[in-house]
Amino acid sequence: DAGVIQSPRHEVTEMGQEVTLRCKPISGHNSLFWYRQTMMRGLELLIYFNNNVPIDDSGMPEDRFSAKMPNASFSTLKIQPSEPRDSAVYFCASSLVWENTEAFFGQGTRLTVV
Amino acid sequence: AQSVSQHNHHVILSEAASLELGCNYSYGGTVNLFWYVQYPGQHLQLLLKYFSGDPLVKGIKGFEAEFIKSKFSFNLRKPSVQWSDTAEYFCAVAGRNTDKLIFGTGTRLQVFP
């Protein structure tokens, strides 16, 4: 398996634009996590899904952020409209819950909003 | 509420020095515990994990961690660090009956030759 795949790796966009980050989890994994990493706040859990259903989105900063998981092999994190303070590295991770396995991380998307 | 606290934000050591990074968690139930490492510019990789059994777990690259249930702690140790251990280290906890994985704020380790 190629691991968790995120795209794009880097994204530079202007304030106010819509940004969509994509994630393909490891095949067979049933949990998917979106994290945001910044120097100031560290690694924050934004939302996680289990069997494609959002379980906890309490970490989503505000209504500008939304996440979907239409099927077991794909998830998106959308920011609309984007703001400079959204600049961060966004990581996606997947795991196989109930099987005592760890979460595997993607390479991350470095987002810069100018 | 579920939380993880890492006491050391930045640690600077010389090669061959011993390392111990603190991690305490808060959770009202049985937990799974993890240490991840993030090398500069890279994604997080698993260093070691504890699910059950022997509270002293050994991971890759000579790292180990001890789960002390009474202290809600899962400290990371390495007897002799190397320059290549320079990285950021994250402690994480997931409730046994949930898959919500929460990370500490991380500890930046710098090892000088």
mmCIF file of C-alpha atoms in Angstrom:
data_model
loop_
_atom_site.group_PDB
_atom_site.id
_atom_site.type_symbol
_atom_site.label_atom_id
_atom_site.label_comp_id
_atom_site.label_asym_id
_atom_site.label_seq_id
_atom_site.Cartn_x
_atom_site.Cartn_y
_atom_site.Cartn_z
ATOM 1 C CA ASP A 1 0.000 0.000 0.000
ATOM 2 C CA ALA A 2 1.251 3.480 -0.820
ATOM 3 C CA GLY A 3 0.217 4.848 2.549
ATOM 4 C CA VAL A 4 -1.970 7.856 3.173
ATOM 5 C CA ILE A 5 -1.891 10.128 0.157
ATOM 6 C CA GLN A 6 -2.563 13.833 0.406
ATOM 7 C CA SER A 7 -2.820 16.401 -2.341
ATOM 8 C CA PRO A 8 -1.686 18.946 -3.083
ATOM 9 C CA ARG A 9 1.618 18.964 -1.165
ATOM 10 C CA HIS A 10 1.786 22.733 -1.319
ATOM 11 C CA GLU A 11 -0.939 25.283 -1.885
ATOM 12 C CA VAL A 12 -0.587 29.041 -2.108
ATOM 13 C CA THR A 13 -3.794 30.994 -2.445
ATOM 14 C CA GLU A 14 -5.128 34.483 -2.010
ATOM 15 C CA MET A 15 -7.269 35.486 0.906
ATOM 16 C CA GLY A 16 -10.936 34.904 0.165
ATOM 17 C CA GLN A 17 -10.381 32.023 -2.207
ATOM 18 C CA GLU A 18 -11.740 28.525 -1.655
ATOM 19 C CA VAL A 19 -9.204 25.842 -0.827
ATOM 20 C CA THR A 20 -9.798 22.093 -1.032
ATOM 21 C CA LEU A 21 -7.395 19.602 0.482
ATOM 22 C CA ARG A 22 -7.666 15.948 -0.427
ATOM 23 C CA CYS A 23 -6.839 12.708 1.300
ATOM 24 C CA LYS A 24 -6.826 9.055 0.326
ATOM 25 C CA PRO A 25 -6.560 6.820 3.384
ATOM 26 C CA ILE A 26 -4.898 3.431 3.512
ATOM 27 C CA SER A 27 -7.134 0.812 1.957
ATOM 28 C CA GLY A 28 -9.132 -1.049 4.600
ATOM 29 C CA HIS A 29 -8.746 1.576 7.294
ATOM 30 C CA ASN A 30 -12.014 2.704 8.817
ATOM 31 C CA SER A 31 -11.007 5.874 10.670
ATOM 32 C CA LEU A 32 -9.751 9.090 9.136
ATOM 33 C CA PHE A 33 -8.426 12.158 10.911
ATOM 34 C CA TRP A 34 -7.680 15.714 9.800
ATOM 35 C CA TYR A 35 -5.089 17.654 11.824
ATOM 36 C CA ARG A 36 -3.701 21.167 11.540
ATOM 37 C CA GLN A 37 -0.144 21.902 12.627
ATOM 38 C CA THR A 38 1.123 25.392 13.453
ATOM 39 C CA MET A 39 4.010 26.666 15.501
ATOM 40 C CA MET A 40 1.689 28.394 17.923
ATOM 41 C CA ARG A 41 -0.904 25.678 18.494
ATOM 42 C CA GLY A 42 0.925 22.470 17.701
ATOM 43 C CA LEU A 43 -1.031 19.550 16.246
ATOM 44 C CA GLU A 44 -4.771 20.116 16.521
ATOM 45 C CA LEU A 45 -7.412 17.526 15.698
ATOM 46 C CA LEU A 46 -9.963 19.198 13.449
ATOM 47 C CA ILE A 47 -12.342 16.331 12.710
ATOM 48 C CA TYR A 48 -12.396 12.572 12.485
ATOM 49 C CA PHE A 49 -14.543 10.060 10.693
ATOM 50 C CA ASN A 50 -15.359 6.457 11.439
ATOM 51 C CA ASN A 51 -16.794 4.359 8.610
ATOM 52 C CA ASN A 52 -17.208 7.569 6.582
ATOM 53 C CA VAL A 53 -19.349 9.220 9.271
ATOM 54 C CA PRO A 54 -18.099 12.359 11.056
ATOM 55 C CA ILE A 55 -17.801 11.475 14.724
ATOM 56 C CA ASP A 56 -16.310 14.569 16.292
ATOM 57 C CA ASP A 57 -15.898 17.921 14.552
ATOM 58 C CA SER A 58 -15.425 19.952 17.712
ATOM 59 C CA GLY A 59 -11.956 20.949 16.572
ATOM 60 C CA MET A 60 -13.128 22.629 13.381
ATOM 61 C CA PRO A 61 -12.250 26.270 13.984
ATOM 62 C CA GLU A 62 -15.302 27.885 12.406
ATOM 63 C CA ASP A 63 -17.950 27.573 9.751
ATOM 64 C CA ARG A 64 -15.467 28.403 7.027
ATOM 65 C CA PHE A 65 -14.103 24.881 7.476
ATOM 66 C CA SER A 66 -15.944 21.813 6.266
ATOM 67 C CA ALA A 67 -14.961 18.196 5.725
ATOM 68 C CA LYS A 68 -16.548 15.357 3.852
ATOM 69 C CA MET A 69 -15.917 11.684 3.358
ATOM 70 C CA PRO A 70 -18.139 10.505 0.520
ATOM 71 C CA ASN A 71 -16.640 7.009 0.510
ATOM 72 C CA ALA A 72 -14.064 4.904 2.296
ATOM 73 C CA SER A 73 -11.233 5.926 0.011
ATOM 74 C CA PHE A 74 -11.539 9.692 -0.167
ATOM 75 C CA SER A 75 -11.947 12.719 2.061
ATOM 76 C CA THR A 76 -11.781 16.469 1.556
ATOM 77 C CA LEU A 77 -11.194 19.424 3.839
ATOM 78 C CA LYS A 78 -12.505 22.673 2.447
ATOM 79 C CA ILE A 79 -11.864 26.218 3.603
ATOM 80 C CA GLN A 80 -14.144 28.885 2.169
ATOM 81 C CA PRO A 81 -13.269 31.711 2.289
ATOM 82 C CA SER A 82 -9.631 31.260 3.254
ATOM 83 C CA GLU A 83 -7.804 33.715 5.527
ATOM 84 C CA PRO A 84 -4.084 34.273 6.223
ATOM 85 C CA ARG A 85 -4.470 32.761 9.705
ATOM 86 C CA ASP A 86 -5.418 29.462 8.054
ATOM 87 C CA SER A 87 -1.829 29.097 6.872
ATOM 88 C CA ALA A 88 -0.528 25.836 8.337
ATOM 89 C CA VAL A 89 0.371 22.277 7.480
ATOM 90 C CA TYR A 90 -2.697 20.067 7.278
ATOM 91 C CA PHE A 91 -2.216 16.362 7.909
ATOM 92 C CA CYS A 92 -4.542 13.517 7.172
ATOM 93 C CA ALA A 93 -4.181 10.216 9.020
ATOM 94 C CA SER A 94 -5.994 6.897 8.923
ATOM 95 C CA SER A 95 -6.238 3.892 11.192
ATOM 96 C CA LEU A 96 -8.083 0.638 11.706
ATOM 97 C CA VAL A 97 -9.982 1.183 14.896
ATOM 98 C CA TRP A 98 -10.660 -1.760 17.195
ATOM 99 C CA GLU A 99 -7.622 -3.547 15.833
ATOM 100 C CA ASN A 100 -5.077 -1.922 18.137
ATOM 101 C CA THR A 101 -3.160 -0.267 15.367
ATOM 102 C CA GLU A 102 -1.663 3.161 15.220
ATOM 103 C CA ALA A 103 -2.653 6.028 12.955
ATOM 104 C CA PHE A 104 -0.633 6.457 9.772
ATOM 105 C CA PHE A 105 -0.001 9.958 8.531
ATOM 106 C CA GLY A 106 0.167 11.447 5.087
ATOM 107 C CA GLN A 107 2.931 13.806 4.001
ATOM 108 C CA GLY A 108 0.766 16.825 4.694
ATOM 109 C CA THR A 109 -0.373 19.837 2.698
ATOM 110 C CA ARG A 110 1.429 23.091 3.394
ATOM 111 C CA LEU A 111 -1.149 25.849 2.927
ATOM 112 C CA THR A 112 -0.159 29.475 2.575
ATOM 113 C CA VAL A 113 -2.869 32.106 2.337
ATOM 114 C CA VAL A 114 -1.595 35.500 1.256
ATOM 115 C CA ALA B 1 -12.107 15.804 28.553
ATOM 116 C CA GLN B 2 -9.296 13.975 26.828
ATOM 117 C CA SER B 3 -5.956 15.818 26.865
ATOM 118 C CA VAL B 4 -2.215 15.289 26.694
ATOM 119 C CA SER B 5 0.452 17.392 28.362
ATOM 120 C CA GLN B 6 4.111 17.440 27.391
ATOM 121 C CA HIS B 7 6.173 19.360 29.893
ATOM 122 C CA ASN B 8 9.332 19.892 27.906
ATOM 123 C CA HIS B 9 8.909 22.202 24.941
ATOM 124 C CA HIS B 10 12.525 22.342 23.859
ATOM 125 C CA VAL B 11 15.344 20.050 24.920
ATOM 126 C CA ILE B 12 18.983 20.476 23.937
ATOM 127 C CA LEU B 13 21.437 17.639 24.491
ATOM 128 C CA SER B 14 24.878 16.539 23.460
ATOM 129 C CA GLU B 15 25.375 13.230 21.737
ATOM 130 C CA ALA B 16 25.504 10.240 24.109
ATOM 131 C CA ALA B 17 23.465 12.053 26.751
ATOM 132 C CA SER B 18 20.410 10.311 28.158
ATOM 133 C CA LEU B 19 16.946 11.512 27.260
ATOM 134 C CA GLU B 20 13.653 11.524 29.086
ATOM 135 C CA LEU B 21 10.614 13.369 27.745
ATOM 136 C CA GLY B 22 7.585 13.719 29.974
ATOM 137 C CA CYS B 23 4.012 12.977 28.938
ATOM 138 C CA ASN B 24 0.904 13.030 31.084
ATOM 139 C CA TYR B 25 -2.600 12.402 29.892
ATOM 140 C CA SER B 26 -6.113 12.969 31.104
ATOM 141 C CA TYR B 27 -8.858 10.530 30.199
ATOM 142 C CA GLY B 28 -11.594 8.846 32.176
ATOM 143 C CA GLY B 29 -11.068 5.320 30.939
ATOM 144 C CA THR B 30 -8.659 2.816 29.465
ATOM 145 C CA VAL B 31 -6.249 4.270 26.952
ATOM 146 C CA ASN B 32 -3.933 3.460 24.112
ATOM 147 C CA LEU B 33 -0.742 5.521 24.179
ATOM 148 C CA PHE B 34 1.678 6.520 21.451
ATOM 149 C CA TRP B 35 4.863 8.410 20.779
ATOM 150 C CA TYR B 36 5.367 9.811 17.302
ATOM 151 C CA VAL B 37 8.434 11.480 15.850
ATOM 152 C CA GLN B 38 8.531 14.175 13.185
ATOM 153 C CA TYR B 39 11.873 14.789 11.494
ATOM 154 C CA PRO B 40 12.358 18.240 9.961
ATOM 155 C CA GLY B 41 10.069 18.732 6.989
ATOM 156 C CA GLN B 42 8.513 15.300 7.261
ATOM 157 C CA HIS B 43 5.284 13.741 8.434
ATOM 158 C CA LEU B 44 4.701 12.015 11.742
ATOM 159 C CA GLN B 45 5.972 8.471 12.153
ATOM 160 C CA LEU B 46 5.250 6.044 14.938
ATOM 161 C CA LEU B 47 8.052 5.552 17.457
ATOM 162 C CA LEU B 48 6.269 3.172 19.822
ATOM 163 C CA LYS B 49 2.853 2.312 21.195
ATOM 164 C CA TYR B 50 1.211 0.829 24.260
ATOM 165 C CA PHE B 51 -2.085 -1.013 24.194
ATOM 166 C CA SER B 52 -1.848 -3.519 27.028
ATOM 167 C CA GLY B 53 0.541 -5.910 28.767
ATOM 168 C CA ASP B 54 4.070 -4.999 29.800
ATOM 169 C CA PRO B 55 4.008 -1.293 30.716
ATOM 170 C CA LEU B 56 7.580 -0.915 29.480
ATOM 171 C CA VAL B 57 7.450 -0.786 25.705
ATOM 172 C CA LYS B 58 10.336 -0.689 23.319
ATOM 173 C CA GLY B 59 10.227 1.099 20.015
ATOM 174 C CA ILE B 60 12.452 1.789 17.088
ATOM 175 C CA LYS B 61 15.910 3.356 17.236
ATOM 176 C CA GLY B 62 16.511 2.435 20.856
ATOM 177 C CA PHE B 63 13.598 4.384 22.307
ATOM 178 C CA GLU B 64 11.419 3.051 25.093
ATOM 179 C CA ALA B 65 8.526 4.332 27.156
ATOM 180 C CA GLU B 66 6.967 3.341 30.445
ATOM 181 C CA PHE B 67 3.262 3.497 31.173
ATOM 182 C CA ILE B 68 2.613 4.327 34.830
ATOM 183 C CA LYS B 69 -1.120 4.123 35.270
ATOM 184 C CA SER B 70 -1.161 5.645 38.747
ATOM 185 C CA LYS B 71 0.602 8.729 37.459
ATOM 186 C CA PHE B 72 -1.227 8.924 34.113
ATOM 187 C CA SER B 73 2.191 9.124 32.531
ATOM 188 C CA PHE B 74 3.929 7.681 29.490
ATOM 189 C CA ASN B 75 7.456 9.095 29.488
ATOM 190 C CA LEU B 76 9.822 8.495 26.593
ATOM 191 C CA ARG B 77 13.433 7.524 27.230
ATOM 192 C CA LYS B 78 16.614 6.796 25.367
ATOM 193 C CA PRO B 79 19.872 6.018 27.164
ATOM 194 C CA SER B 80 22.167 7.605 24.587
ATOM 195 C CA VAL B 81 20.937 10.047 21.963
ATOM 196 C CA GLN B 82 22.450 10.604 18.547
ATOM 197 C CA TRP B 83 22.591 13.661 16.317
ATOM 198 C CA SER B 84 20.083 11.937 14.034
ATOM 199 C CA ASP B 85 17.507 11.978 16.843
ATOM 200 C CA THR B 86 17.071 15.705 16.310
ATOM 201 C CA ALA B 87 13.330 15.995 15.672
ATOM 202 C CA GLU B 88 10.026 16.873 17.265
ATOM 203 C CA TYR B 89 8.418 14.256 19.498
ATOM 204 C CA PHE B 90 4.703 13.982 20.111
ATOM 205 C CA CYS B 91 2.877 12.002 22.751
ATOM 206 C CA ALA B 92 -0.680 10.934 21.866
ATOM 207 C CA VAL B 93 -3.593 9.217 23.568
ATOM 208 C CA ALA B 94 -6.710 7.478 22.303
ATOM 209 C CA GLY B 95 -9.461 6.138 24.496
ATOM 210 C CA ARG B 96 -9.758 2.363 24.290
ATOM 211 C CA ASN B 97 -13.438 2.605 23.352
ATOM 212 C CA THR B 98 -13.027 5.472 20.954
ATOM 213 C CA ASP B 99 -10.638 6.249 18.175
ATOM 214 C CA LYS B 100 -10.264 9.939 18.939
ATOM 215 C CA LEU B 101 -6.507 10.471 18.827
ATOM 216 C CA ILE B 102 -5.270 13.548 20.663
ATOM 217 C CA PHE B 103 -1.698 14.848 20.582
ATOM 218 C CA GLY B 104 0.389 16.830 23.011
ATOM 219 C CA THR B 105 2.008 20.069 21.915
ATOM 220 C CA GLY B 106 5.268 18.327 21.103
ATOM 221 C CA THR B 107 8.853 18.525 22.343
ATOM 222 C CA ARG B 108 11.554 19.781 20.086
ATOM 223 C CA LEU B 109 14.798 17.877 20.625
ATOM 224 C CA GLN B 110 18.103 19.196 19.380
ATOM 225 C CA VAL B 111 21.162 16.977 19.667
ATOM 226 C CA PHE B 112 24.574 18.496 19.121
ATOM 227 C CA PRO B 113 27.603 16.419 18.117
#
